[in-house]
Amino acid sequence: MSKKFLKALAALTGASMAAAMGTVTAFAEDAAAAQQPGGIGTLISTFALPILLLVFLYFIMIRPQRKAEKETLEMQKNLQIGDEVITIGGIVGIVLRVEEATKTVVLETGSDRLKIRMMQDAIKENVTAREAAAAAKAEKMKARTQPRSNKE
């Protein structure tokens, strides 16, 4: 190898090392500045992400779950005689009696008219109320889609 080539290579290596050292020094200065107390700006940046994450989790997970629990409790309170219900265990029956004092219901299930007494909390779904709500919704959609006649 020629001496010219080696000198050029040494010059390029030295220049690249100087540039790299300048970059490292700049990063070190930024890190040192970040460690110094900066007041309210660093406080906000430190706590902003966890707070935003908690707010996000509340609106995505906790709030809809509470809403569903509230609707389920309301449905369980409003059980009436003759409602067809489904229990948590999958038993389908018709409500024969609702006992408010003990918060129990008596269900009739099967063709042999078997009667089961269980807690209101065990009722998962009121089929009668769901079907009535679906029929009302269908009627509303039907009324909305029918053309209105112009009477003059």
Coordinates of N, CA and C in Angstrom, one line a residue:
M1 N 0.8 -1.2 0.0 CA 0.0 0.0 0.0 C 0.9 1.2 0.0
S2 N 0.4 2.2 -0.7 CA 1.2 3.4 -0.8 C 1.0 4.3 0.4
K3 N 2.0 5.2 0.6 CA 1.9 6.1 1.8 C 0.8 7.1 1.6
K4 N 0.4 7.4 0.4 CA -0.7 8.4 0.2 C -2.0 7.8 0.6
F5 N -2.2 6.5 0.3 CA -3.4 5.8 0.7 C -3.6 5.7 2.2
L6 N -2.4 5.4 2.9 CA -2.5 5.2 4.3 C -2.7 6.6 5.0
K7 N -2.2 7.7 4.5 CA -2.4 9.0 5.0 C -3.9 9.4 4.9
A8 N -4.4 9.1 3.7 CA -5.9 9.4 3.5 C -6.8 8.6 4.4
L9 N -6.4 7.3 4.5 CA -7.2 6.5 5.4 C -7.1 6.9 6.9
A10 N -6.0 7.4 7.3 CA -5.8 7.9 8.7 C -6.6 9.2 8.9
A11 N -6.6 10.0 7.8 CA -7.3 11.3 7.9 C -8.8 11.0 8.0
L12 N -9.3 10.1 7.2 CA -10.8 9.8 7.2 C -11.1 9.1 8.6
T13 N -10.3 8.3 9.1 CA -10.6 7.6 10.4 C -10.6 8.6 11.5
G14 N -9.6 9.6 11.4 CA -9.6 10.6 12.5 C -10.8 11.5 12.4
A15 N -11.2 11.9 11.2 CA -12.4 12.7 11.0 C -13.7 12.0 11.5
S16 N -13.8 10.8 11.2 CA -15.0 10.0 11.6 C -15.0 9.8 13.1
M17 N -13.8 9.6 13.7 CA -13.7 9.5 15.2 C -14.1 10.8 15.9
A18 N -13.6 11.9 15.3 CA -13.9 13.2 15.9 C -15.4 13.5 15.8
A19 N -16.1 13.2 14.7 CA -17.5 13.4 14.5 C -18.3 12.5 15.5
A20 N -17.8 11.3 15.7 CA -18.5 10.3 16.6 C -18.3 10.9 18.1
M21 N -17.2 11.4 18.4 CA -16.9 11.9 19.8 C -17.8 13.1 20.0
G22 N -18.0 13.9 19.0 CA -18.8 15.1 19.1 C -20.3 14.7 19.4
T23 N -20.7 13.6 18.7 CA -22.1 13.1 18.9 C -22.2 12.6 20.3
V24 N -21.2 11.8 20.8 CA -21.3 11.2 22.1 C -21.3 12.3 23.2
T25 N -20.5 13.4 22.9 CA -20.5 14.5 23.9 C -21.9 15.2 23.9
A26 N -22.5 15.3 22.7 CA -23.8 16.0 22.7 C -24.8 15.1 23.5
F27 N -24.8 13.8 23.3 CA -25.7 12.9 24.0 C -25.5 13.0 25.5
A28 N -24.2 13.1 25.9 CA -23.9 13.1 27.3 C -24.4 14.4 28.0
E29 N -24.3 15.5 27.2 CA -24.8 16.8 27.7 C -26.3 16.8 27.8
D30 N -27.0 16.2 26.9 CA -28.5 16.0 27.0 C -28.9 15.2 28.2
A31 N -28.1 14.1 28.4 CA -28.5 13.2 29.5 C -28.2 14.0 30.9
A32 N -27.2 14.8 30.9 CA -26.9 15.5 32.2 C -28.0 16.6 32.4
A33 N -28.4 17.2 31.3 CA -29.5 18.2 31.5 C -30.8 17.5 31.9
A34 N -31.0 16.3 31.4 CA -32.3 15.7 31.8 C -32.3 15.2 33.2
Q35 N -31.1 15.0 33.8 CA -31.0 14.5 35.2 C -31.2 15.7 36.2
Q36 N -31.0 16.9 35.7 CA -31.1 18.0 36.6 C -32.6 18.3 36.8
P37 N -33.1 18.7 38.0 CA -34.5 19.0 38.2 C -34.9 20.2 37.2
G38 N -35.9 19.9 36.4 CA -36.4 20.9 35.5 C -37.7 21.6 35.8
G39 N -38.2 21.2 37.0 CA -39.5 21.9 37.4 C -40.7 21.1 36.9
I40 N -41.7 21.9 36.5 CA -43.0 21.4 36.2 C -43.0 20.6 34.9
G41 N -42.1 20.9 34.0 CA -42.1 20.2 32.7 C -41.7 18.7 32.8
T42 N -40.7 18.4 33.7 CA -40.3 17.0 33.9 C -41.4 16.3 34.7
L43 N -42.0 17.0 35.6 CA -43.1 16.4 36.4 C -44.2 15.9 35.5
I44 N -44.6 16.8 34.6 CA -45.7 16.5 33.7 C -45.3 15.3 32.8
S45 N -44.1 15.3 32.3 CA -43.7 14.3 31.4 C -43.5 13.0 32.1
T46 N -43.2 13.0 33.4 CA -43.1 11.8 34.1 C -44.4 11.1 34.4
F47 N -45.4 11.9 34.8 CA -46.7 11.3 35.2 C -47.8 11.3 34.1
A48 N -47.5 12.0 33.0 CA -48.5 12.1 32.0 C -48.9 10.7 31.3
L49 N -47.9 9.9 31.0 CA -48.2 8.7 30.3 C -49.0 7.7 31.2
P50 N -48.6 7.5 32.5 CA -49.3 6.6 33.4 C -50.8 7.1 33.6
I51 N -50.9 8.4 33.7 CA -52.3 8.9 34.0 C -53.1 8.7 32.7
L52 N -52.6 9.0 31.6 CA -53.3 8.8 30.3 C -53.7 7.3 30.1
L53 N -52.8 6.4 30.5 CA -53.0 5.0 30.4 C -54.2 4.6 31.3
L54 N -54.2 5.1 32.5 CA -55.3 4.8 33.5 C -56.6 5.3 32.9
V55 N -56.7 6.5 32.4 CA -57.9 7.1 31.8 C -58.4 6.2 30.7
F56 N -57.4 5.8 29.8 CA -57.8 5.0 28.7 C -58.4 3.6 29.1
L57 N -57.7 3.0 30.1 CA -58.2 1.7 30.6 C -59.6 1.9 31.3
Y58 N -59.9 3.0 31.9 CA -61.2 3.3 32.5 C -62.3 3.3 31.5
F59 N -62.0 4.0 30.4 CA -63.0 4.2 29.4 C -63.2 2.9 28.5
I60 N -62.1 2.2 28.3 CA -62.2 1.0 27.5 C -62.7 -0.3 28.2
M61 N -62.3 -0.4 29.5 CA -62.6 -1.7 30.2 C -63.5 -1.5 31.4
I62 N -63.3 -0.6 32.3 CA -64.0 -0.5 33.5 C -65.4 0.0 33.3
R63 N -65.5 1.1 32.6 CA -66.8 1.7 32.4 C -67.8 0.8 31.7
P64 N -67.5 0.2 30.6 CA -68.5 -0.7 30.0 C -68.9 -1.9 30.9
Q65 N -67.9 -2.4 31.7 CA -68.2 -3.5 32.6 C -69.2 -3.1 33.7
R66 N -69.0 -1.9 34.2 CA -69.9 -1.4 35.2 C -71.3 -1.2 34.7
K67 N -71.4 -0.7 33.4 CA -72.6 -0.5 32.8 C -73.4 -1.8 32.6
A68 N -72.7 -2.8 32.2 CA -73.3 -4.2 32.0 C -73.7 -4.7 33.3
E69 N -73.0 -4.6 34.3 CA -73.4 -5.1 35.7 C -74.6 -4.4 36.2
K70 N -74.7 -3.1 35.9 CA -75.8 -2.3 36.3 C -77.1 -2.7 35.6
E71 N -77.0 -3.0 34.3 CA -78.1 -3.5 33.5 C -78.6 -4.9 34.0
T72 N -77.6 -5.7 34.3 CA -77.9 -7.1 34.8 C -78.7 -7.0 36.1
L73 N -78.2 -6.2 37.1 CA -78.9 -6.0 38.4 C -80.3 -5.5 38.2
E74 N -80.4 -4.5 37.3 CA -81.8 -4.0 37.0 C -82.7 -5.0 36.4
M75 N -82.2 -5.9 35.5 CA -83.0 -6.9 35.0 C -83.4 -7.9 36.1
Q76 N -82.5 -8.3 36.9 CA -82.8 -9.2 38.0 C -83.8 -8.7 39.0
K77 N -83.8 -7.4 39.2 CA -84.8 -6.7 40.1 C -86.2 -6.7 39.5
N78 N -86.2 -6.6 38.2 CA -87.5 -6.4 37.5 C -88.1 -7.7 36.9
L79 N -87.7 -8.9 37.5 CA -88.3 -10.1 37.1 C -89.7 -10.2 37.4
Q80 N -90.5 -10.7 36.5 CA -92.0 -10.8 36.8 C -92.4 -12.3 36.5
I81 N -93.5 -12.6 37.1 CA -94.1 -13.9 36.9 C -94.4 -14.1 35.4
G82 N -94.0 -15.3 34.9 CA -94.3 -15.6 33.5 C -93.1 -15.3 32.6
D83 N -92.1 -14.6 33.1 CA -90.9 -14.3 32.3 C -90.1 -15.6 32.0
E84 N -89.6 -15.8 30.8 CA -88.7 -16.9 30.5 C -87.3 -16.4 30.7
V85 N -86.5 -17.2 31.5 CA -85.2 -16.7 31.9 C -84.2 -17.8 31.6
I86 N -82.9 -17.4 31.6 CA -81.8 -18.4 31.4 C -80.9 -18.1 32.6
T87 N -80.5 -19.2 33.3 CA -79.6 -19.0 34.5 C -78.2 -19.0 34.1
I88 N -77.3 -18.7 35.0 CA -75.9 -18.8 34.8 C -75.4 -20.2 34.4
G89 N -76.1 -21.2 35.0 CA -75.8 -22.6 34.7 C -76.4 -23.1 33.4
G90 N -77.2 -22.3 32.7 CA -77.8 -22.7 31.4 C -79.2 -23.3 31.5
I91 N -79.8 -23.3 32.7 CA -81.1 -23.8 32.9 C -82.1 -22.7 32.3
V92 N -83.0 -23.2 31.5 CA -84.1 -22.3 30.9 C -85.4 -22.6 31.7
G93 N -86.0 -21.6 32.1 CA -87.3 -21.8 32.9 C -88.2 -20.6 32.8
I94 N -89.3 -20.8 33.4 CA -90.3 -19.7 33.5 C -90.5 -19.4 35.0
V95 N -90.5 -18.1 35.3 CA -90.6 -17.6 36.6 C -92.0 -17.9 37.1
L96 N -92.2 -18.6 38.3 CA -93.5 -18.8 38.9 C -93.7 -17.9 40.1
R97 N -92.6 -17.6 40.8 CA -92.8 -16.8 42.0 C -91.5 -16.0 42.2
V98 N -91.6 -14.7 42.6 CA -90.4 -13.9 43.0 C -90.6 -13.6 44.5
E99 N -89.6 -13.9 45.3 CA -89.6 -13.6 46.7 C -88.6 -12.5 47.0
E100 N -89.2 -11.3 47.2 CA -88.3 -10.1 47.4 C -87.5 -10.2 48.7
A101 N -88.1 -10.8 49.8 CA -87.5 -10.8 51.1 C -86.2 -11.6 51.0
T102 N -86.2 -12.8 50.4 CA -85.1 -13.7 50.3 C -84.3 -13.5 49.0
K103 N -84.8 -12.7 48.1 CA -84.2 -12.5 46.8 C -84.0 -13.8 46.1
T104 N -85.1 -14.6 46.1 CA -85.0 -15.9 45.3 C -86.2 -15.9 44.3
V105 N -86.1 -16.8 43.4 CA -87.2 -17.0 42.4 C -87.4 -18.5 42.3
V106 N -88.6 -18.8 42.0 CA -89.0 -20.2 41.7 C -89.2 -20.3 40.2
L107 N -88.5 -21.3 39.6 CA -88.6 -21.5 38.2 C -89.2 -22.8 37.9
E108 N -90.0 -22.9 36.8 CA -90.6 -24.1 36.3 C -89.8 -24.4 35.0
T109 N -89.3 -25.6 35.0 CA -88.5 -26.0 33.8 C -88.9 -27.4 33.4
G110 N -88.8 -27.7 32.1 CA -89.0 -29.0 31.5 C -90.5 -29.3 31.4
S111 N -90.7 -30.4 30.6 CA -92.1 -30.8 30.3 C -92.8 -31.4 31.5
D112 N -92.0 -31.9 32.5 CA -92.6 -32.5 33.7 C -92.8 -31.5 34.8
R113 N -92.7 -30.2 34.5 CA -93.0 -29.1 35.4 C -92.2 -29.1 36.7
L114 N -90.9 -29.4 36.5 CA -90.0 -29.4 37.6 C -89.8 -28.0 38.2
K115 N -89.9 -27.8 39.5 CA -89.8 -26.5 40.1 C -88.4 -26.4 40.8
I116 N -87.7 -25.3 40.5 CA -86.4 -25.0 41.1 C -86.4 -23.7 41.8
R117 N -85.9 -23.6 43.0 CA -85.8 -22.4 43.7 C -84.4 -21.9 43.7
M118 N -84.1 -20.7 43.2 CA -82.7 -20.2 43.1 C -82.6 -18.7 43.4
M119 N -81.4 -18.3 43.6 CA -81.2 -16.9 43.9 C -81.4 -16.0 42.7
Q120 N -81.9 -14.8 42.8 CA -82.0 -13.9 41.7 C -80.7 -13.6 41.0
D121 N -79.6 -13.6 41.8 CA -78.3 -13.4 41.2 C -77.9 -14.4 40.2
A122 N -78.5 -15.6 40.2 CA -78.2 -16.6 39.3 C -78.8 -16.5 37.9
I123 N -79.7 -15.5 37.8 CA -80.4 -15.3 36.5 C -79.4 -14.4 35.6
K124 N -79.1 -15.0 34.5 CA -78.2 -14.3 33.5 C -79.0 -13.5 32.5
E125 N -80.1 -14.0 32.1 CA -80.8 -13.3 30.9 C -82.3 -13.5 31.0
N126 N -83.0 -12.4 30.7 CA -84.5 -12.5 30.7 C -84.9 -12.6 29.2
V127 N -85.2 -13.7 28.7 CA -85.5 -13.9 27.3 C -86.7 -13.2 26.9
T128 N -87.8 -13.1 27.7 CA -89.0 -12.4 27.4 C -88.8 -10.9 27.2
A129 N -88.0 -10.3 28.1 CA -87.7 -8.9 28.0 C -86.8 -8.7 26.7
R130 N -85.9 -9.6 26.5 CA -85.0 -9.4 25.3 C -85.8 -9.4 24.0
E131 N -86.8 -10.4 23.9 CA -87.6 -10.5 22.7 C -88.5 -9.3 22.6
A132 N -89.1 -8.8 23.7 CA -89.9 -7.7 23.6 C -89.1 -6.4 23.2
A133 N -87.9 -6.3 23.6 CA -87.1 -5.2 23.2 C -86.7 -5.3 21.7
A134 N -86.5 -6.5 21.3 CA -86.1 -6.7 19.8 C -87.4 -6.4 19.0
A135 N -88.5 -6.8 19.4 CA -89.8 -6.5 18.7 C -90.0 -5.0 18.6
A136 N -89.8 -4.3 19.7 CA -90.0 -2.9 19.7 C -89.0 -2.2 18.8
K137 N -87.8 -2.7 18.8 CA -86.8 -2.1 17.9 C -87.1 -2.4 16.4
A138 N -87.6 -3.6 16.1 CA -88.0 -3.9 14.7 C -89.2 -3.1 14.3
E139 N -90.1 -2.8 15.2 CA -91.3 -2.0 14.9 C -90.9 -0.6 14.6
K140 N -89.9 -0.1 15.4 CA -89.4 1.3 15.2 C -88.7 1.4 13.9
M141 N -87.9 0.4 13.5 CA -87.2 0.4 12.3 C -88.2 0.3 11.1
K142 N -89.2 -0.5 11.3 CA -90.3 -0.6 10.2 C -91.0 0.7 10.0
A143 N -91.3 1.4 11.1 CA -92.0 2.7 11.0 C -91.1 3.7 10.4
R144 N -89.8 3.6 10.6 CA -88.8 4.6 10.1 C -88.6 4.4 8.6
T145 N -88.7 3.1 8.1 CA -88.4 2.8 6.7 C -89.7 3.0 5.8
Q146 N -90.9 2.9 6.4 CA -92.1 3.1 5.6 C -92.2 4.5 5.0
P147 N -92.5 4.7 3.8 CA -92.6 6.0 3.2 C -93.9 6.7 3.8
R148 N -93.7 7.9 4.1 CA -94.8 8.8 4.6 C -95.6 9.3 3.5
S149 N -96.9 9.2 3.7 CA -97.8 9.8 2.7 C -98.1 11.2 2.9
N150 N -98.1 12.0 1.8 CA -98.3 13.4 1.9 C -99.8 13.7 1.8
K151 N -100.5 14.1 2.9 CA -101.9 14.4 2.8 C -102.1 15.9 2.7
E152 N -102.7 16.3 1.6 CA -102.9 17.7 1.4 C -104.4 18.0 1.2

